[in-house]
Backbone as a ProteinNet text record, in pm:
[ID]
protein_1_A
[PRIMARY]
MQAFLLATHSDRPTEDDAPRAQELVVEPHGLVSAGSDWYLCASTEGTVRFFKAVRIEHAALLAEPCSGPDLDVAQAWRDHRGRFLDQFTPVSVDAWLRAERWDDAREWSICTSPMDASGSPPGEGWRPVRLEFMDDLHAVTVLLRLGSDVRIEAPDDIKAKLLDQIDQVATLYRS
[TERTIARY]
12424.3	12374.9	12448.2	12367.5	12396.5	12462.7	12519.1	12600.9	12506.2	12514	12439.2	12515.5	12450.5	12495.4	12431.9	12487.5	12447.1	12482.9	12375.5	12398.4	12370.6	12471.5	12460.9	12485.8	12439.1	12451.2	12516.3	12557.7	12622.5	12557.2	12512.3	12459.2	12566	12690.4	12790.6	12775.2	12765	12781	12910.7	12925.2	13027.7	13041	13150.8	13197	13082.4	13009.3	12906.3	12773.3	12774.6	12612.4	12571.8	12644.5	12565.5	12569.4	12482	12465.8	12599.6	12659.9	12769.6	12703.9	12702.6	12662.9	12784.1	12786.5	12885.7	12780	12832.4	12796.3	12908.2	12847.5	12946.8	12894.5	12970.1	12916.7	12982.7	12878.4	12916.8	12848	12907.3	12878.7	12800.7	12671.6	12598.9	12611	12624.8	12644.3	12511.2	12470.9	12344.7	12318.4	12212.9	12165.8	12194.6	12233.4	12248.8	12160.3	12090.6	11997.7	12081.7	12106.1	12185	12103.1	12027	11937.3	11802.3	11797.2	11676.6	11724	11852.7	11921.6	11953.4	11958.6	11989.3	12107.8	12186.7	12312.2	12306.2	12371.1	12393	12534.3	12559.2	12707.7	12726.4	12845.8	12884.9	13024.9	13088.5	13206.4	13224.9	13332.1	13358.6	13512.6	13558.6	13703.3	13765.9	13716.5	13776.8	13752.8	13707.2	13681.1	13529.5	13534.9	13402.4	13357.3	13228.5	13168.4	13054.8	13022.3	12874.4	12811.7	12690.9	12634.7	12504.8	12499.1	12347.3	12226.7	12146.3	12040.3	11983.1	11940.5	11857.3	11955.8	12062.3	12164.7	12171.4	12114.1	12114.8	11977.5	12006.7	11914.9	11871.5	11955.3	11897	11985.5	11926.1	12000.7	11963.8	12050.8	12012.8	12067.8	12000	12052.8	12121	12249.8	12338.9	12325.9	12396.5	12382.2	12500.1	12618.5	12731	12690.8	12728.1	12737.9	12833.7	12800.5	12924	13018.6	13142.3	13265.6	13317.9	13302.3	13380.7	13336.9	13415.2	13359.3	13250.3	13208.2	13101.8	13162.1	13062.7	13119.6	13023.3	13084.9	12992.2	12974.8	12824.2	12801.9	12812.8	12767.8	12771.4	12893	12990.2	13125.6	13203.7	13145.2	13199.8	13159.2	13020.6	12983	13049.3	13070.3	13145.8	13279.5	13340.4	13478.7	13476.6	13408.6	13368.6	13339.3	13236.6	13204.4	13293	13387	13502	13596.5	13633.6	13753.9	13672.4	13547.4	13498.5	13513.8	13469.7	13479	13613	13711.9	13859	13912.1	13838.1	13889.4	13853.7	13777.5	13719.5	13778.4	13783.3	13816	13715.8	13625.1	13505.4	13514.9	13390.5	13402.4	13265.6	13275.3	13167.9	13138.3	13004	12961.9	12868.4	12887.2	12784.3	12707.8	12576.7	12499.1	12366	12294.6	12137	12075.8	11968.9	11901.3	11733.6	11657.5	11512.4	11443.1	11382.6	11334.9	11245	11193.6	11113	11207.2	11333.7	11429.4	11531	11479.8	11543.9	11560.8	11443.3	11436.2	11525.5	11528.6	11621.1	11764.8	11790.5	11945.8	11974.5	11887.6	11923.5	11930.6	11839	11860.4	12000.6	12027.5	12136.5	12277.8	12283.3	12408.7	12433.1	12554.2	12602.7	12529.4	12541	12464.6	12435.5	12298.9	12259.9	12217.6	12274.9	12228.5	12235.4	12133.1	12089.4	12241.7	12268.7	12379.8	12331.8	12413.1	12391.9	12408.5	12308.4	12336.6	12429.7	12528.5	12625.2	12566.9	12570.6	12525.9	12351.6	12301.8	12152.2	12118.9	11989.9	11939.8	11923.6	11902.5	11890.6	11718.3	11656.7	11498.6	11440	11312.5	11201.8	11209.3	11225.9	11195.1	11339	11442.4	11579.1	11614.1	11705.7	11745	11914.8	11980.2	12128.9	12166	12247.5	12281.1	12419.7	12481.2	12601.5	12564.5	12629.9	12591.9	12731.8	12735.7	12850	12856.1	12948.2	12944.6	13071.7	13087.2	13161.5	13311.2	13299.7	13406.6	13351.4	13448.7	13425.3	13316.7	13329	13233.9	13095.4	13078.8	12948.1	12889.3	12975.6	12946.3	12857	12957.9	12908	12771.5	12781.1	12676.2	12547.5	12553.3	12421.9	12394.2	12471.1	12433.9	12390.3	12430	12374.1	12217.5	12212.1	12067.7	11977.4	12038.7	11944.5	11921.3	11999.3	11993.5	11985.4	11890.7	11858.1	11807.7	11777.8	11739.8	11833.3	11951.9	12094.3	12160.6	12218.5	12363.9	12454.8	12567.7	12686.5	12756.9	12768.3	12857.7	13001.6	13034.8	13192.5	13181.8	13269.5	13404.2	13421.4	13506.8	13512.8	13554.8	13622.1	13677	13543	13458.1	13335.9	13241.4	13235.4	13156.8	13237.2	13363.5	13412.2	13400.2	13402.8	13378.2	13219.3	13132	13005.4	12990.9	13055.9	13013.6	13108.6	13197.4	13271.2	13189.6	13110.9	13028	12895.3	12850.3	12731.3	12764.2	12904.3	12941.2	12967.4	13023.4	13040.2	12888.8	12798	12670.6	12603.8	12632.7	12579.4	12648.2	12770.2	12842.2	12796.1	12785.4	12736.6	12591.7	12493.5	12377.9	12365.4	12474.4	12480.4	12537.5	12600.2	12677.7	12595.9
1125.6	1233.2	1215	1262.8	1257	1387.4	1371.1	1522.6	1581.7	1718.5	1807.3	1859.8	1896.2	1983.7	2107.2	2227.8	2344.8	2425.3	2509.2	2627.7	2738.7	2836.6	2962.3	3081.6	3167.4	3317.3	3409.2	3519.6	3633.3	3751.4	3848.8	3972.6	4071.2	4051.5	4141.1	4135.7	4258.9	4264.7	4210.4	4177.1	4146.8	4260.2	4223.3	4358	4365.4	4263.1	4278.5	4259.3	4279.1	4252.6	4149.5	4042.6	3896.8	3842.3	3781	3706.3	3606.9	3601.7	3519	3382.5	3274.2	3148.4	3049.2	2966.7	2844.3	2716.6	2610.1	2474.1	2412.5	2360	2298.4	2160.7	2055.6	1963.4	1976.7	1992.6	2001.9	1882	1864.7	1792.8	1878.8	1857.3	1939	1904.5	1998.2	1965.6	2004.5	2121.3	2168.7	2319	2364.7	2503.7	2598.2	2717	2813.1	2918.3	2979.3	3093.3	3199.6	3310.6	3435.4	3569.4	3597.8	3735.2	3692	3735.2	3689.1	3619.5	3578.9	3506.7	3352.4	3271.1	3138	3106.5	3001.3	2967	2833.6	2764.1	2613.8	2578.4	2516.8	2494.2	2341.1	2378.4	2258.5	2254.3	2145	2114.3	2101	2168.5	2131.1	2157.1	2036.8	2020.1	2032.5	1995	1968.2	2104.2	2196.6	2337.7	2356.7	2398.3	2426.5	2563.7	2589.5	2717.4	2745.3	2842.1	2889.1	2962.6	2904.4	2967.2	3031.5	3162.6	3208.9	3159	3102.8	3021	3112.6	3212.1	3279.2	3303.4	3275.8	3270	3137.7	3037.3	2897.6	2879.9	2885	2870.7	2723.3	2635	2492.9	2405.1	2288.6	2199.9	2057.3	1951.7	1816.3	1742.5	1615.9	1539.8	1423.5	1419.6	1312.3	1189.5	1088.9	939.4	908.1	990.2	952.9	990.3	904.1	946.3	1061.5	1121.9	1217.6	1131.7	1176.6	1112.1	1174.9	1307.9	1387.9	1358.4	1383.2	1366.8	1450.8	1377.1	1489.3	1612.9	1735.5	1870.1	1932.9	1999.2	2080.1	2210.9	2208.3	2328.2	2457.4	2459.3	2558.2	2619.9	2536.2	2584.3	2626.9	2576.1	2605.8	2757.7	2795.9	2917	3018.2	2986.9	3083.1	3108.8	3015.3	3023.8	3116.7	3096.4	3147.6	3314.3	3308.3	3462.1	3527	3465.6	3532.1	3564.6	3485.7	3545.5	3663.6	3663.1	3784.4	3905.5	3891.5	4010.7	4054.6	3960.3	3988	4085.8	4110.5	4200.1	4348.2	4368	4510.3	4567.4	4697.5	4749.6	4808.5	4769.7	4796.5	4948.5	5014	5160.5	5171.4	5244.7	5281.8	5405.5	5460.3	5611.3	5623.1	5743.3	5796.6	5903.5	5905.7	5976.4	5998.6	6085	6115.6	6065.1	5984.7	5929.7	5957.8	5992.7	6012.2	5863.7	5888.4	5757.3	5684.8	5730.9	5656.9	5574.6	5606.9	5545.4	5444.2	5398.2	5297.8	5169.6	5111	4982.4	4994.5	5117.1	5125.5	5099	5168	5161.4	5030.9	4962.1	4821	4733.3	4745.8	4674.1	4700.7	4808.1	4844.8	4850.3	4861	4843.1	4697.1	4684.7	4558	4561.9	4656.8	4672.5	4828.7	4818.5	4958.4	4938.3	5033.9	5034.1	5165	5170.2	5304.2	5339.9	5462.5	5513.5	5609.5	5641.7	5769.1	5881.5	5995.7	6115.7	6211	6264.1	6344.2	6481.7	6586.6	6696.9	6712.6	6783.4	6794	6731.9	6675.4	6625.7	6778.2	6725.9	6832.5	6859.8	6808.7	6863.6	6734.6	6732.7	6639.9	6504.5	6407.5	6265	6212.5	6270.7	6207.2	6102.1	6033.1	5945.2	5908.4	5896.3	5889.8	5727.6	5710.2	5581.7	5545.5	5446.6	5390	5301.3	5322.6	5238.7	5186.4	5047	4983.2	4940.8	4952	4925.4	4846.4	4790.2	4696.5	4783.6	4900.2	4988.5	5132.4	5209.7	5372.2	5375.5	5282	5300	5248.6	5130.7	5094.3	5207.4	5267.7	5372.2	5496.3	5548.9	5654.4	5608.8	5490.6	5453.3	5461.5	5410.2	5385.8	5535.3	5608.5	5755.3	5820.6	5819.5	5890.9	5849.1	5721.8	5657.7	5719.2	5728	5800.1	5937.3	5995.9	6147.1	6243.7	6319.8	6425.3	6379	6244.7	6181	6119.6	6148.3	6116.9	6219.7	6267.5	6352.2	6291.7	6274.1	6231.6	6332.5	6241.4	6340.3	6303.3	6145	6129.3	6001.3	5939.2	6010.7	6125.6	6212.2	6343.7	6294.2	6185.8	6152	6096.9	6033.7	5977.3	6116.6	6209.1	6324.8	6399.3	6386.2	6463.3	6381.5	6247.1	6162.8	6173.9	6189.2	6218.2	6349.6	6457.3	6579.5	6586.1	6520.8	6539.4	6447.8	6348.1	6279.8	6380.8	6440.3	6532.4	6627.2	6701.3	6782.6	6745.3	6619.5	6552.4	6567.1	6492.9	6486.5	6623.2	6730.3	6854.5	6924.7	6897.3	6941.5	6894	6766.7	6705.6	6753.9	6780.6	6832.2	6989.2	7047.4	7190.6	7222.3	7118.7	7162.9	7141.8
2992.4	2918.9	2778.2	2676.8	2538.2	2509.6	2404.2	2353.6	2261.1	2253.5	2178.1	2039.9	1944	1845.6	1878.8	1894.6	1902.9	1796.2	1757.9	1650.9	1733.9	1745.2	1835.9	1732.1	1768	1697.7	1806	1763.9	1831.5	1806.5	1907.5	1896.3	1851.2	1823.8	1790.8	1635.1	1567	1432	1356.2	1236.9	1173.6	1065.3	988.9	892.4	786.2	733.2	641.5	687.9	834.1	913.9	898.4	853.9	836.5	960.8	1010.7	1142.6	1150.2	1283.4	1291.4	1366.5	1305.7	1384.9	1375	1469.5	1448.6	1536.6	1486.5	1519.4	1595.5	1723.5	1821.1	1865	1878.1	1965.1	2100.2	2204.9	2329	2402.2	2538.4	2640.6	2744.3	2747.6	2870.3	3005.2	3080.7	3242.9	3318.1	3271.9	3332.8	3285.9	3358.3	3321.9	3448.6	3407.7	3542.5	3504.9	3618.4	3622	3671.2	3593	3648.6	3601.3	3720.6	3696.4	3631.6	3498.1	3401.4	3313.6	3293.3	3183.7	3237.3	3144.7	3153.1	3054.6	3103.6	3038.2	3058.5	2931	2933.1	2956.2	3058.9	3083.6	3019.3	2936	2856.9	2831.4	2813.8	2765.3	2618	2548.2	2408.2	2396.5	2319.5	2330.5	2462.5	2555.5	2688.9	2778.2	2732.8	2790.1	2840.5	2947.1	3000.2	2980.8	2901.9	2850.5	2899.7	2906.4	2920.7	2806.1	2744.1	2623	2692.8	2660.3	2686.7	2612.5	2668.3	2621.3	2502.1	2515.8	2404.2	2272.2	2271.9	2175	2086.2	2138	2105.9	2009.1	1888.3	1761.1	1757.3	1766.2	1761	1832.8	1891.4	1949.3	1923.5	1884.9	1843.6	1927.5	1965.2	2066	1961	1996.7	1918.7	1994.1	1914.3	1968.8	2054.7	2037.5	2143.7	2279.1	2374.8	2516.7	2537.7	2658.2	2709.2	2768.8	2751.7	2794.3	2909.9	2931	3034.1	3165	3276.2	3416.4	3452.6	3560.2	3623.1	3665.6	3648.7	3667.1	3794.9	3879.3	3972.7	3915.9	3852.2	3762.8	3844.8	3989.4	4063.8	4077.4	4101.6	4134.7	3989	3891.3	3770.9	3739.8	3759	3741.6	3809.3	3965.6	4037.6	4008	3952.5	3894	3782.8	3684.3	3560.1	3602.2	3673.8	3739.4	3808	3884	3942.1	3832.2	3749.1	3641.5	3565.2	3520.1	3473.9	3551.4	3670.3	3754.7	3772.1	3778.2	3808.7	3690.5	3577.9	3484	3506.3	3617.3	3634.8	3781.3	3782.8	3918	3972.7	4082.8	4128.4	4194.3	4173	4230.8	4305	4423.4	4496.3	4475.9	4468.2	4456.9	4582.1	4635.4	4732.1	4682.3	4683.6	4611.4	4688.8	4635.8	4675.6	4545.6	4594	4487.4	4509.9	4407.7	4427.9	4463.8	4567.1	4615.5	4530.5	4432	4311	4220.2	4203	4129.6	4190.5	4341.5	4388.3	4339.6	4280.5	4206.2	4085.8	4007.8	3898.8	3939.8	4029.1	4077.5	4118.8	4179.1	4238.9	4125.4	4019.1	3898.6	3833.5	3812.7	3724.8	3782.6	3933.3	3992.9	4064.4	4105.4	4162	4295.6	4369.5	4481.2	4524.8	4562.2	4617.4	4772.1	4842	4982.4	5063	5151.5	5210.7	5299.5	5319.9	5403.5	5477.1	5585.2	5657.9	5576.4	5602.1	5508.1	5557.1	5461.1	5481.3	5389	5449.6	5367.5	5374.1	5292.1	5288.2	5140.8	5138.8	5008	4926.7	4794	4696.9	4696.3	4769.7	4775.5	4860.1	4849.4	4921	4824.8	4912.9	4842.3	4786	4826.4	4807.9	4934.5	4884	4995.3	4963.9	5086.3	5063.9	5029.9	4942	4892.4	4861.2	4866	4830	4694.9	4598.4	4455.1	4449.5	4403.2	4380.2	4245.9	4158.6	4011.9	3986.3	3871.5	3841.5	3799.2	3754.7	3715.1	3677.1	3620.6	3609.1	3485	3403.9	3282.6	3313.9	3401.6	3443.1	3526.9	3608.3	3705.8	3585.1	3513.9	3450.7	3371.6	3281.9	3204	3292.3	3408.8	3491.8	3548.6	3594.9	3631.9	3522.5	3414.6	3303.6	3304.4	3293.6	3279.2	3402.1	3511.2	3627.2	3597.6	3527.3	3494.1	3591	3595.4	3714	3860.9	3852.8	3955.5	4054.9	4024.8	4129.6	4121.9	4238.6	4265.4	4336.9	4258.4	4321.6	4426.7	4533	4629.8	4636.9	4598.7	4586.8	4520	4443.2	4447.8	4352.1	4359.1	4246.9	4140.7	4103.4	3931	3893.6	3948.6	3887.2	3859.6	3937.6	3907.3	3791.3	3766.2	3660.9	3527.8	3550.5	3416.5	3369.7	3471.2	3438.3	3356	3415.4	3350.6	3206.6	3201.9	3071.4	2966.7	3003.6	2916.1	2877.7	2979.5	2960.5	2854.5	2885.4	2800.2	2651.7	2650.3	2523.6	2437.6	2515.1	2467.8	2418.8	2506	2471.4	2355.8	2340.1	2223.4	2095	2115.7	1998	1925.8	2008.2	1991.3	1972.9	1994.8	1969.9	1829.1	1789.6	1674.8	1539.3
[MASK]
+++++++++++++++++++++++++++++++++++++++++++++++++++++++++++++++++++++++++++++++++++++++++++++++++++++++++++++++++++++++++++++++++++++++++++++++++++++++++++++++++++++++++++++++

């Protein structure tokens, strides 16, 4: 393989709102598909990194051959993803979900699975589910997005955090 010069940009704004771009010489190892996103697995200065493909503005093939050792891209991705997920404290939420929102819940949570019903549904067309999230923030964000199409049964601390967010939004709009 040959080395590449990448020009990448970040979606994060800078103080002056100017786009942040950087140029890097990388040794490509392969591509990884994660959900609907693609990542370039490449080494730069001896460190394996993953670059989101949509953020690569330009790539140019350089004359230098790659000098690094072969890399198991699949294992490197699993290691990278594991380190990322270790930063979070997973949370499970038991809830009633409107059946027509099942696909949304599956897309937005880590895992969505049916469960045995405890209690009675809020109405017709509801199903009991267990939703798995990366952490409390992820849970509250998705639950807000599901709105009145989800009713949380447990845990109580997630219900309290969701109600707090709803109160803050209501206060903002009432003032």
